[in-house]
Amino acid sequence: MPEGIVSIEVYLAFIAACWMLAWTPGPIMSLIVANTASYGLTAGLWTLSGSIVSAVVLVTATALGMTALMAFVSEWFDVLRWVGALYLVFLGVMRLRRPSGLTETAAVMVLGRRRFFLQALFVGLSNPKTLLFLGAFLPQFVDMRGDIAGQLQLLAVTFVVVVSIADLVYTLAIGHFRDRLAIANLKVMDRVAGGLLVLGGLVLAAARRP
């Protein structure tokens, strides 16, 4: 690493920490898994893209030190948390109630790609814990004697890349598994997906400030 940037040891430790965090169940993971399981890989990838955009927004805010935004999120933590939680529960209930067994092509045609993208973008941005967590997490890997801004930018980009790769891995795996199920089994997947969304909403509702 160039002088003034994080050391290679710290950087590798940061990558490992990001990788483990990416596999921690949460609202976004629930949404990606649910949409991929119910609607197929195309829907999952569009959901993933919305998740990535929300992550970029949040880590950029953290890396640039947007204290006003951080203060707003901290003040409105409970409101944002409940908005996101209720939205996930709503999606889960609707998933449980709707006709099941749509093929991937039919699902994307009926619902539209943009809906999956916007769902993930909304859920990602309405989880206030993410921004507050990043504000506490990233500085732990920063050498205060070096270029702080440069280190934060590097860590922010790395966080998005590592988390996106992890999300892509399980999205592809679930999409591959779904493609091999019969229509009757897709109905079961829909029920599981609906349950995951409700669970994701409950997890977000139970979130506490980091």
mmCIF file of C-alpha atoms in Angstrom:
data_model
loop_
_atom_site.group_PDB
_atom_site.id
_atom_site.type_symbol
_atom_site.label_atom_id
_atom_site.label_comp_id
_atom_site.label_asym_id
_atom_site.label_seq_id
_atom_site.Cartn_x
_atom_site.Cartn_y
_atom_site.Cartn_z
ATOM 1 C CA MET A 1 0.000 0.000 0.000
ATOM 2 C CA PRO A 2 1.206 3.543 -0.686
ATOM 3 C CA GLU A 3 2.553 5.524 2.256
ATOM 4 C CA GLY A 4 -0.214 7.201 4.215
ATOM 5 C CA ILE A 5 -2.747 4.535 3.277
ATOM 6 C CA VAL A 6 -3.722 1.558 5.448
ATOM 7 C CA SER A 7 -1.142 -1.201 5.797
ATOM 8 C CA ILE A 8 -1.620 -4.477 3.932
ATOM 9 C CA GLU A 9 -2.247 -6.332 7.202
ATOM 10 C CA VAL A 10 -4.984 -3.918 8.270
ATOM 11 C CA TYR A 11 -6.451 -3.928 4.759
ATOM 12 C CA LEU A 12 -6.683 -7.730 4.658
ATOM 13 C CA ALA A 13 -8.264 -7.738 8.121
ATOM 14 C CA PHE A 14 -10.798 -5.186 6.872
ATOM 15 C CA ILE A 15 -11.651 -7.348 3.847
ATOM 16 C CA ALA A 16 -12.156 -10.368 6.116
ATOM 17 C CA ALA A 17 -14.403 -8.348 8.430
ATOM 18 C CA CYS A 18 -16.466 -7.074 5.481
ATOM 19 C CA TRP A 19 -16.845 -10.605 4.115
ATOM 20 C CA MET A 20 -18.149 -11.911 7.437
ATOM 21 C CA LEU A 21 -20.492 -8.945 7.826
ATOM 22 C CA ALA A 22 -21.889 -9.558 4.342
ATOM 23 C CA TRP A 23 -23.119 -12.987 5.425
ATOM 24 C CA THR A 24 -24.869 -11.672 8.523
ATOM 25 C CA PRO A 25 -28.660 -11.952 8.039
ATOM 26 C CA GLY A 26 -30.447 -8.636 7.765
ATOM 27 C CA PRO A 27 -33.211 -6.779 5.905
ATOM 28 C CA ILE A 28 -31.354 -6.488 2.580
ATOM 29 C CA MET A 29 -30.295 -10.127 2.599
ATOM 30 C CA SER A 30 -33.898 -11.135 3.310
ATOM 31 C CA LEU A 31 -35.134 -9.073 0.362
ATOM 32 C CA ILE A 32 -32.514 -10.356 -2.092
ATOM 33 C CA VAL A 33 -33.087 -13.970 -1.076
ATOM 34 C CA ALA A 34 -36.874 -13.572 -1.165
ATOM 35 C CA ASN A 35 -37.002 -11.934 -4.595
ATOM 36 C CA THR A 36 -34.553 -14.417 -6.086
ATOM 37 C CA ALA A 37 -36.427 -17.371 -4.597
ATOM 38 C CA SER A 38 -39.832 -16.119 -5.734
ATOM 39 C CA TYR A 39 -39.073 -14.505 -9.072
ATOM 40 C CA GLY A 40 -35.776 -15.918 -10.287
ATOM 41 C CA LEU A 41 -32.238 -14.758 -10.947
ATOM 42 C CA THR A 42 -33.153 -11.702 -13.037
ATOM 43 C CA ALA A 43 -35.261 -10.302 -10.196
ATOM 44 C CA GLY A 44 -32.507 -11.150 -7.729
ATOM 45 C CA LEU A 45 -29.868 -9.310 -9.751
ATOM 46 C CA TRP A 46 -32.039 -6.209 -10.050
ATOM 47 C CA THR A 47 -32.639 -6.346 -6.300
ATOM 48 C CA LEU A 48 -28.898 -6.685 -5.788
ATOM 49 C CA SER A 49 -28.258 -3.630 -7.973
ATOM 50 C CA GLY A 50 -30.582 -1.545 -5.794
ATOM 51 C CA SER A 51 -28.775 -2.820 -2.725
ATOM 52 C CA ILE A 52 -25.410 -1.829 -4.204
ATOM 53 C CA VAL A 53 -26.597 1.693 -4.998
ATOM 54 C CA SER A 54 -27.908 2.127 -1.443
ATOM 55 C CA ALA A 55 -24.577 0.870 -0.078
ATOM 56 C CA VAL A 56 -22.673 3.335 -2.278
ATOM 57 C CA VAL A 57 -24.793 6.207 -0.971
ATOM 58 C CA LEU A 58 -24.293 5.185 2.659
ATOM 59 C CA VAL A 59 -20.540 4.561 2.515
ATOM 60 C CA THR A 60 -20.036 7.776 0.554
ATOM 61 C CA ALA A 61 -21.863 9.688 3.260
ATOM 62 C CA THR A 62 -19.660 8.011 5.859
ATOM 63 C CA ALA A 63 -16.381 8.522 3.982
ATOM 64 C CA LEU A 64 -17.134 12.184 3.285
ATOM 65 C CA GLY A 65 -18.045 12.750 6.913
ATOM 66 C CA MET A 66 -21.534 14.097 6.341
ATOM 67 C CA THR A 67 -22.117 14.942 9.977
ATOM 68 C CA ALA A 68 -25.438 16.674 9.294
ATOM 69 C CA LEU A 69 -26.813 13.512 7.672
ATOM 70 C CA MET A 70 -25.454 11.362 10.485
ATOM 71 C CA ALA A 71 -27.120 13.629 13.040
ATOM 72 C CA PHE A 72 -30.421 13.475 11.134
ATOM 73 C CA VAL A 73 -30.315 9.678 10.976
ATOM 74 C CA SER A 74 -29.480 9.468 14.668
ATOM 75 C CA GLU A 75 -32.367 11.776 15.582
ATOM 76 C CA TRP A 76 -34.888 9.997 13.352
ATOM 77 C CA PHE A 77 -33.502 6.491 13.933
ATOM 78 C CA ASP A 78 -36.738 4.977 15.237
ATOM 79 C CA VAL A 79 -38.931 6.546 12.546
ATOM 80 C CA LEU A 80 -36.681 5.337 9.713
ATOM 81 C CA ARG A 81 -36.387 1.918 11.319
ATOM 82 C CA TRP A 82 -40.154 1.463 11.568
ATOM 83 C CA VAL A 83 -40.777 2.710 8.028
ATOM 84 C CA GLY A 84 -38.353 0.140 6.641
ATOM 85 C CA ALA A 85 -39.658 -2.613 8.909
ATOM 86 C CA LEU A 86 -43.312 -2.031 8.019
ATOM 87 C CA TYR A 87 -42.448 -1.952 4.312
ATOM 88 C CA LEU A 88 -40.711 -5.334 4.533
ATOM 89 C CA VAL A 89 -43.598 -6.853 6.475
ATOM 90 C CA PHE A 90 -46.011 -5.447 3.872
ATOM 91 C CA LEU A 91 -43.991 -7.045 1.062
ATOM 92 C CA GLY A 92 -43.931 -10.336 2.959
ATOM 93 C CA VAL A 93 -47.684 -10.398 3.557
ATOM 94 C CA MET A 94 -48.370 -9.543 -0.088
ATOM 95 C CA ARG A 95 -45.998 -12.325 -1.153
ATOM 96 C CA LEU A 96 -47.813 -14.823 1.053
ATOM 97 C CA ARG A 97 -51.205 -13.799 -0.318
ATOM 98 C CA ARG A 98 -50.480 -13.580 -4.042
ATOM 99 C CA PRO A 99 -50.912 -16.403 -6.596
ATOM 100 C CA SER A 100 -47.779 -18.524 -6.597
ATOM 101 C CA GLY A 101 -45.569 -20.266 -9.077
ATOM 102 C CA LEU A 102 -44.779 -17.487 -11.577
ATOM 103 C CA THR A 103 -42.005 -18.321 -13.992
ATOM 104 C CA GLU A 104 -39.008 -15.993 -13.988
ATOM 105 C CA THR A 105 -39.954 -14.430 -17.332
ATOM 106 C CA ALA A 106 -43.573 -13.896 -16.295
ATOM 107 C CA ALA A 107 -42.589 -12.395 -12.950
ATOM 108 C CA VAL A 108 -40.211 -9.865 -14.498
ATOM 109 C CA MET A 109 -42.743 -8.942 -17.191
ATOM 110 C CA VAL A 110 -45.601 -8.517 -14.706
ATOM 111 C CA LEU A 111 -43.707 -6.698 -11.954
ATOM 112 C CA GLY A 112 -40.992 -4.925 -13.943
ATOM 113 C CA ARG A 113 -37.275 -4.759 -13.231
ATOM 114 C CA ARG A 114 -37.468 -1.272 -11.756
ATOM 115 C CA ARG A 115 -39.709 -2.440 -8.922
ATOM 116 C CA PHE A 116 -37.076 -4.875 -7.655
ATOM 117 C CA PHE A 117 -34.387 -2.188 -7.878
ATOM 118 C CA LEU A 118 -36.476 0.389 -6.023
ATOM 119 C CA GLN A 119 -37.488 -2.088 -3.326
ATOM 120 C CA ALA A 120 -33.848 -2.745 -2.447
ATOM 121 C CA LEU A 121 -32.913 0.916 -2.702
ATOM 122 C CA PHE A 122 -35.695 1.877 -0.298
ATOM 123 C CA VAL A 123 -34.965 -0.904 2.185
ATOM 124 C CA GLY A 124 -31.235 -0.158 2.113
ATOM 125 C CA LEU A 125 -31.637 3.569 2.666
ATOM 126 C CA SER A 126 -34.362 3.185 5.296
ATOM 127 C CA ASN A 127 -32.134 1.105 7.562
ATOM 128 C CA PRO A 128 -30.563 3.795 9.790
ATOM 129 C CA LYS A 129 -28.420 1.268 11.622
ATOM 130 C CA THR A 130 -26.282 0.769 8.509
ATOM 131 C CA LEU A 131 -25.123 4.383 8.342
ATOM 132 C CA LEU A 132 -24.484 4.632 12.072
ATOM 133 C CA PHE A 133 -22.668 1.292 12.016
ATOM 134 C CA LEU A 134 -20.431 2.355 9.133
ATOM 135 C CA GLY A 135 -19.659 5.574 10.966
ATOM 136 C CA ALA A 136 -18.340 3.495 13.859
ATOM 137 C CA PHE A 137 -16.860 0.617 11.805
ATOM 138 C CA LEU A 138 -14.703 2.296 9.152
ATOM 139 C CA PRO A 139 -12.664 4.547 11.501
ATOM 140 C CA GLN A 140 -11.420 1.474 13.400
ATOM 141 C CA PHE A 141 -9.229 0.617 10.393
ATOM 142 C CA VAL A 142 -7.910 4.141 9.810
ATOM 143 C CA ASP A 143 -4.379 5.181 10.772
ATOM 144 C CA MET A 144 -4.847 8.677 12.186
ATOM 145 C CA ARG A 145 -1.214 9.495 11.360
ATOM 146 C CA GLY A 146 -1.800 9.012 7.634
ATOM 147 C CA ASP A 147 -4.095 10.382 4.954
ATOM 148 C CA ILE A 148 -7.436 9.943 6.722
ATOM 149 C CA ALA A 149 -9.587 10.979 3.755
ATOM 150 C CA GLY A 150 -7.711 8.680 1.381
ATOM 151 C CA GLN A 151 -7.981 5.750 3.776
ATOM 152 C CA LEU A 152 -11.724 6.250 4.263
ATOM 153 C CA GLN A 153 -12.267 6.396 0.509
ATOM 154 C CA LEU A 154 -10.307 3.186 -0.012
ATOM 155 C CA LEU A 155 -12.165 1.399 2.782
ATOM 156 C CA ALA A 156 -15.526 2.651 1.516
ATOM 157 C CA VAL A 157 -14.924 1.335 -2.010
ATOM 158 C CA THR A 158 -13.601 -1.950 -0.639
ATOM 159 C CA PHE A 159 -16.638 -2.376 1.605
ATOM 160 C CA VAL A 160 -19.042 -1.988 -1.320
ATOM 161 C CA VAL A 161 -17.044 -4.348 -3.555
ATOM 162 C CA VAL A 162 -16.662 -7.110 -0.953
ATOM 163 C CA VAL A 163 -20.285 -6.967 0.195
ATOM 164 C CA SER A 164 -21.503 -6.904 -3.415
ATOM 165 C CA ILE A 165 -19.446 -9.992 -4.275
ATOM 166 C CA ALA A 166 -20.840 -11.866 -1.274
ATOM 167 C CA ASP A 167 -24.395 -10.839 -2.174
ATOM 168 C CA LEU A 168 -23.810 -11.923 -5.773
ATOM 169 C CA VAL A 169 -22.608 -15.350 -4.629
ATOM 170 C CA TYR A 170 -25.773 -16.221 -2.730
ATOM 171 C CA THR A 171 -28.001 -14.582 -5.354
ATOM 172 C CA LEU A 172 -26.506 -16.797 -8.078
ATOM 173 C CA ALA A 173 -26.719 -19.861 -5.831
ATOM 174 C CA ILE A 174 -30.394 -19.332 -5.018
ATOM 175 C CA GLY A 175 -31.229 -18.514 -8.635
ATOM 176 C CA HIS A 176 -29.487 -21.704 -9.777
ATOM 177 C CA PHE A 177 -31.379 -23.748 -7.178
ATOM 178 C CA ARG A 178 -34.722 -22.184 -8.124
ATOM 179 C CA ASP A 179 -34.273 -22.994 -11.814
ATOM 180 C CA ARG A 180 -34.247 -26.678 -10.938
ATOM 181 C CA LEU A 181 -37.516 -26.695 -9.035
ATOM 182 C CA ALA A 182 -40.858 -27.742 -10.440
ATOM 183 C CA ILE A 183 -43.736 -25.229 -10.482
ATOM 184 C CA ALA A 184 -45.333 -26.931 -7.461
ATOM 185 C CA ASN A 185 -42.149 -26.401 -5.474
ATOM 186 C CA LEU A 186 -42.017 -22.765 -6.555
ATOM 187 C CA LYS A 187 -45.167 -22.234 -4.516
ATOM 188 C CA VAL A 188 -43.283 -23.432 -1.457
ATOM 189 C CA MET A 189 -40.439 -21.061 -2.316
ATOM 190 C CA ASP A 190 -42.942 -18.203 -2.454
ATOM 191 C CA ARG A 191 -44.144 -19.012 1.046
ATOM 192 C CA VAL A 192 -40.579 -19.212 2.334
ATOM 193 C CA ALA A 193 -39.759 -15.911 0.618
ATOM 194 C CA GLY A 194 -42.772 -14.226 2.206
ATOM 195 C CA GLY A 195 -41.715 -15.506 5.600
ATOM 196 C CA LEU A 196 -38.180 -14.192 5.060
ATOM 197 C CA LEU A 197 -39.485 -10.733 4.244
ATOM 198 C CA VAL A 198 -41.625 -10.649 7.370
ATOM 199 C CA LEU A 199 -38.640 -11.894 9.386
ATOM 200 C CA GLY A 200 -36.431 -9.197 7.845
ATOM 201 C CA GLY A 201 -38.992 -6.601 8.881
ATOM 202 C CA LEU A 202 -39.039 -7.923 12.431
ATOM 203 C CA VAL A 203 -35.232 -7.889 12.568
ATOM 204 C CA LEU A 204 -35.189 -4.269 11.435
ATOM 205 C CA ALA A 205 -37.935 -3.359 13.907
ATOM 206 C CA ALA A 206 -35.874 -4.889 16.717
ATOM 207 C CA ALA A 207 -32.685 -3.066 15.675
ATOM 208 C CA ARG A 208 -31.012 -0.880 18.246
ATOM 209 C CA ARG A 209 -28.516 1.899 17.802
ATOM 210 C CA PRO A 210 -24.973 0.539 17.261
#
